[in-house]
Amino acid sequence: MKLGPLTKVLRPSPTLAVTMKAKALQKEGRDIIGFGAGEPDFDTPDNIKAAAIRAIQEGFTKYTPVGGIDELKDAVIEKLRKDNGLAYKRSQIVVSTGAKHTLFNMAQVLFGQGDEVIIPAPYWVSYPDIVLLADATPVIVDGGESEGFKITPAKLKKSITAKTKAIILNSPSNPTGAAYTLDELKGLAEVLKGTEIIVVSDDIYEKVVYDDFRFSNMANVGEEMKEKTIVVNGLSKSHAMTGWRMGYAAGPDNVIAAMTEIQSQSTSNATSIVQKAAIEALLGDQSFIPKMVAEFKKRRDVIVGALNDIPGITCAMPPGAFYVFPRVSALYGRKYRGKPIATSNDFSEFLLEAANVAVVPGGAFGNDDYIRLSYATSMGLIVEGVKRIAGAVAKLD
Ligand SMILES: *Cc1c(COP(=O)(O)O)cnc(C)c1O
């Protein structure tokens, strides 16, 4: 069957490709340690599950208003007030089927042909494709390791043209764990002042920060920036709810209304049951989060230390999220069984073959000198996995 033109802009998700390959090898009986996971390895808290079960038992299983029930919008408003010091009205909130869906709807209503959207690299794999599917052009701006994997005001300024429509910021970042301080955001805001450039703030890792890092987003800079910012967040990472599919956006009335409208002609409301669970997640007991983050921090310290002990690999200490992004390009040019390693893809395949370890090539995130490892896996597997990597690297010619 002949496919339509939109399919031509799509690229298969590279993170899923590695996971699939690792799963296939596992099925063949190979003992693979996976560092590919993009989700917490914790169970959803019981109070949230109970709220969903209650919703089913009470028959809350029908269509709801497209953009979410008022009770949930109010819970989101309360969360944004309490955690972020930001005030919104119901008409400025829309609830969708995961933050990825929220970002997709945002792009569909804000971007179009000729628009340039600045995406700092390393970036989350879906941003360029979400921009392309809205017929706009991704403009990749490199945030180098020497700048903490963040873009500077000077770099931002240089990348702005008359066509610049928006910038997508993700702090803490997937894949680097880098996070912008309020002062750094103020620096970027200074460049955006007086322009009509929109800031999309993907705050999905807001809760996963370490060592007293204080989370801020662009809307915190001040009223002018708040009016130009679309805040995107969800429950997947903060409450270990990836499978539930729950995301939301806060922003100007007209943008939220348009996002709701596009949703009304595609997916309609997020699952009714999940909306009830989300209210509990947002307003109920939050003690799950610091426990999860404390465990992530222990693992982060171990994995960063162990990776830096491997000759040829260097790894920065990330302030947030649950990924490390070690540089491996010093090993490019070396050979495994006569096969030269030249790219992050080669390096990842070498690790799968020689170490039975699955990682994601950095090229997928816009920087080929690196690989991404998720430490959302047990301490035992982290220690064993990195030991295997060290053993395999030692065997390189
Ligand atoms: C996981 C993730 C999302 C999307 O999460 P949903 O499960 O769709 O809510 C969005 N942005 C980044 C950077 C992520 O890592």
XYZ file of C-alpha atoms in Angstrom, residues 43-383:
341
model
C 6.293 0.576 40.940
C 3.543 3.217 40.848
C 2.695 4.116 44.481
C -0.247 2.198 46.008
C -2.311 5.296 46.848
C -2.345 6.198 43.133
C -3.288 2.665 42.091
C -6.085 2.661 44.699
C -7.517 5.902 43.281
C -7.678 4.305 39.829
C -9.330 1.150 41.152
C -11.852 3.288 43.027
C -12.628 5.186 39.825
C -13.367 1.914 38.018
C -15.541 0.619 40.858
C -17.470 3.884 40.983
C -18.148 3.660 37.264
C -16.054 6.676 36.316
C -15.436 5.051 32.949
C -17.059 7.342 30.383
C -15.993 10.270 28.218
C -14.891 13.336 30.129
C -14.396 16.911 28.910
C -11.681 16.773 26.211
C -9.034 18.770 28.080
C -9.595 17.009 31.408
C -12.076 17.193 34.303
C -12.162 20.418 36.326
C -11.060 18.590 39.478
C -7.848 17.483 37.727
C -7.225 20.909 36.182
C -7.551 22.346 39.681
C -5.043 19.768 40.959
C -2.599 20.796 38.207
C -3.151 24.472 39.081
C -2.469 23.695 42.743
C 0.701 21.762 41.824
C 1.996 24.630 39.674
C 1.261 27.109 42.467
C 2.788 25.043 45.264
C 5.836 23.591 43.462
C 6.587 26.281 40.912
C 5.099 29.489 42.308
C 3.112 29.962 39.093
C -0.540 31.053 38.875
C -2.853 29.729 36.142
C -6.595 29.568 35.486
C -8.518 26.499 34.320
C -8.642 27.918 30.804
C -4.838 27.809 30.766
C -4.540 24.063 31.467
C -4.982 21.088 29.140
C -4.544 17.446 30.094
C -3.397 14.907 27.504
C -2.369 11.286 27.072
C 1.260 11.709 28.233
C 3.649 14.658 27.990
C 4.751 13.468 24.538
C 1.169 13.866 23.366
C 1.079 17.307 24.988
C 4.230 18.299 23.073
C 2.787 16.942 19.838
C -0.428 18.959 20.237
C 1.597 22.056 21.142
C 3.692 21.731 17.972
C 0.627 21.167 15.788
C -1.068 24.355 16.956
C 1.972 26.640 17.210
C 4.326 25.641 14.382
C 4.002 25.593 10.623
C 5.876 25.759 7.370
C 8.816 28.155 7.427
C 9.052 28.244 11.213
C 12.377 27.461 12.832
C 12.390 25.802 16.229
C 15.603 25.883 18.231
C 16.463 22.580 19.892
C 19.555 22.555 22.123
C 21.642 19.389 21.675
C 22.013 16.843 23.142
C 18.233 16.649 22.860
C 15.442 14.212 23.612
C 14.985 12.073 20.495
C 11.376 13.041 19.844
C 11.785 16.839 19.599
C 13.110 17.048 16.025
C 10.443 14.664 14.754
C 7.618 16.423 16.595
C 8.786 19.678 14.964
C 9.089 18.049 11.518
C 5.606 16.542 11.791
C 4.303 20.086 12.301
C 5.984 21.028 8.997
C 8.518 23.273 10.778
C 12.324 23.121 10.759
C 14.378 21.984 13.753
C 17.471 24.139 14.319
C 19.941 22.165 16.408
C 22.214 24.250 18.641
C 24.992 22.392 20.377
C 25.362 22.653 24.142
C 28.868 21.342 24.613
C 30.161 19.441 27.620
C 32.444 22.336 28.587
C 29.256 24.387 29.077
C 27.635 21.625 31.113
C 25.675 20.452 28.040
C 23.724 23.717 28.147
C 23.426 26.483 25.596
C 24.750 29.918 26.448
C 22.992 33.252 25.770
C 25.618 33.964 23.075
C 24.880 30.690 21.281
C 21.145 31.285 21.523
C 21.548 34.779 20.113
C 23.563 33.497 17.159
C 20.956 30.881 16.275
C 17.995 33.277 16.164
C 16.721 34.376 12.744
C 13.602 36.198 11.538
C 11.999 32.752 11.218
C 12.630 31.616 14.786
C 9.308 30.641 16.308
C 10.287 28.842 19.489
C 12.930 27.133 21.576
C 12.389 23.814 23.349
C 14.126 23.626 26.723
C 14.367 20.381 28.687
C 15.800 20.810 32.165
C 16.817 18.456 33.738
C 17.706 16.943 30.413
C 17.251 13.594 28.833
C 19.945 12.418 27.847
C 22.566 14.447 29.798
C 20.898 15.189 33.143
C 22.015 18.812 32.709
C 19.779 21.409 34.376
C 19.544 25.195 34.092
C 19.689 27.343 37.214
C 17.329 30.316 37.478
C 20.291 32.629 36.775
C 21.135 30.738 33.595
C 17.511 30.948 32.487
C 17.568 34.692 33.169
C 20.587 34.936 30.870
C 18.714 33.180 28.062
C 15.590 35.260 28.777
C 17.631 38.430 28.293
C 18.236 37.341 24.679
C 14.553 36.538 24.142
C 13.303 39.794 25.702
C 11.267 41.915 23.325
C 10.983 39.087 20.756
C 7.932 36.913 20.108
C 9.912 33.707 20.476
C 8.004 31.084 22.446
C 9.681 28.932 25.091
C 8.490 25.354 25.434
C 9.600 24.128 28.843
C 9.619 20.342 29.155
C 9.737 19.918 32.936
C 9.197 16.145 33.018
C 12.314 15.548 35.200
C 11.544 18.416 37.575
C 11.380 16.127 40.607
C 14.527 14.159 39.820
C 17.262 16.569 40.973
C 20.190 16.006 43.323
C 22.455 17.745 45.802
C 20.094 20.624 46.652
C 19.709 21.703 43.022
C 16.729 24.067 42.911
C 14.453 23.502 39.934
C 13.240 26.541 37.982
C 11.704 27.008 34.569
C 11.514 29.935 32.167
C 8.113 31.048 33.504
C 9.840 31.679 36.854
C 11.986 34.423 35.296
C 9.121 36.902 35.323
C 5.730 37.866 33.935
C 6.944 38.638 30.386
C 8.585 35.232 30.078
C 5.635 33.443 31.700
C 3.354 34.829 29.003
C 5.670 33.441 26.321
C 6.206 30.035 27.930
C 4.295 26.782 27.512
C 4.995 24.623 30.552
C 4.801 20.904 29.766
C 4.891 18.273 32.487
C 3.508 14.863 33.345
C 3.534 12.039 35.854
C 5.595 9.419 33.994
C 8.935 10.183 35.605
C 7.931 11.840 38.901
C 5.441 9.164 39.979
C 6.671 6.129 38.009
C 3.567 6.218 35.805
C 4.941 5.793 32.271
C 2.289 3.272 31.267
C -0.640 5.347 32.525
C -0.148 8.098 29.933
C -0.773 11.401 31.674
C 0.653 14.774 30.680
C -0.421 18.384 30.823
C 0.391 21.864 29.591
C -0.030 25.321 31.085
C 0.093 28.416 28.919
C -1.814 31.246 27.247
C -5.588 30.752 26.848
C -5.572 30.736 23.046
C -2.821 28.116 22.797
C -4.513 25.860 25.356
C -7.866 26.254 23.576
C -6.279 25.275 20.246
C -4.485 22.296 21.796
C -7.805 21.165 23.290
C -9.486 21.519 19.917
C -6.895 19.419 18.093
C -7.231 16.816 20.828
C -11.014 16.840 20.393
C -10.518 15.641 16.799
C -7.878 13.038 17.599
C -7.651 11.294 20.973
C -10.363 13.112 22.987
C -9.852 13.032 26.759
C -7.022 11.271 28.593
C -8.339 8.053 30.159
C -11.035 8.875 32.733
C -9.617 6.444 35.306
C -6.109 7.837 34.910
C -7.423 11.359 35.479
C -8.704 10.300 38.908
C -5.367 8.618 39.662
C -3.566 11.790 38.569
C -5.455 13.882 41.112
C -4.184 11.549 43.836
C -0.661 11.677 42.354
C -0.649 15.488 42.335
C -2.366 16.181 45.663
C -1.850 13.001 47.711
C 1.117 11.719 49.699
C 4.375 12.717 47.947
C 6.763 10.724 50.162
C 7.437 8.276 47.321
C 9.407 10.889 45.381
C 12.271 11.651 47.812
C 12.715 7.909 48.402
C 13.017 7.235 44.683
C 15.344 10.195 44.164
C 17.592 9.148 47.089
C 17.985 5.723 45.479
C 18.726 7.291 42.076
C 21.368 9.499 43.687
C 23.193 6.501 45.180
C 23.222 4.829 41.793
C 24.317 7.994 40.013
C 27.331 8.366 42.310
C 28.337 4.734 41.760
C 27.887 4.689 37.973
C 29.711 7.995 37.422
C 32.632 6.858 39.577
C 32.885 3.461 37.890
C 32.678 4.869 34.357
C 35.406 7.416 35.075
C 37.660 4.555 36.213
C 37.615 3.113 32.682
C 40.556 4.388 30.595
C 39.209 6.239 27.552
C 35.811 7.038 29.104
C 34.975 10.262 30.933
C 31.635 10.994 32.567
C 30.272 14.256 33.965
C 28.227 14.244 37.197
C 24.664 15.192 36.200
C 22.517 17.348 38.539
C 19.262 15.664 37.493
C 17.248 12.973 35.645
C 18.369 9.334 35.710
C 20.838 9.187 32.848
C 24.582 9.553 32.442
C 26.102 10.658 29.159
C 29.744 9.523 29.126
C 32.155 10.557 26.400
C 33.586 7.528 24.587
C 35.068 9.125 21.468
C 38.630 8.779 22.825
C 38.173 5.084 21.994
C 37.133 5.711 18.387
C 39.754 4.339 16.028
C 40.325 1.277 18.215
C 39.301 -2.136 16.908
C 37.205 -5.027 18.202
C 38.024 -8.338 16.472
C 39.488 -6.432 13.555
C 36.430 -4.168 13.216
C 37.207 -0.478 13.741
C 34.946 1.569 16.027
C 34.213 4.973 14.514
C 30.789 6.094 15.793
C 28.573 5.939 18.882
C 26.532 3.345 17.016
C 29.630 1.162 16.448
C 30.534 1.586 20.105
C 27.039 0.585 21.289
C 27.054 -2.491 19.031
C 30.496 -3.406 20.330
C 29.194 -3.226 23.918
C 26.215 -5.401 23.052
C 28.487 -7.964 21.380
C 31.534 -7.945 23.651
C 30.019 -6.989 27.027
C 26.382 -8.118 26.759
C 25.464 -4.566 27.759
C 22.828 -2.441 26.012
C 23.271 1.350 25.853
C 21.900 4.045 23.531
C 24.269 5.685 21.004
C 24.721 9.432 21.574
C 24.158 10.101 17.889
C 20.466 9.522 18.544
C 20.526 12.598 20.806
C 22.596 14.757 18.496
C 26.140 14.130 19.749
C 28.060 11.180 18.370
C 30.960 11.375 20.856
C 28.819 9.964 23.672
C 26.579 7.110 24.760
C 23.607 7.255 27.127
C 23.148 4.929 30.067
C 20.019 4.959 32.186
C 20.558 4.103 35.831
C 16.904 3.309 36.380
C 18.010 -0.239 37.091
C 19.237 -2.055 40.202
C 22.547 -1.239 41.895
C 23.675 -4.848 41.358
C 23.151 -4.628 37.608
C 24.831 -1.202 37.468
C 27.978 -2.514 39.171
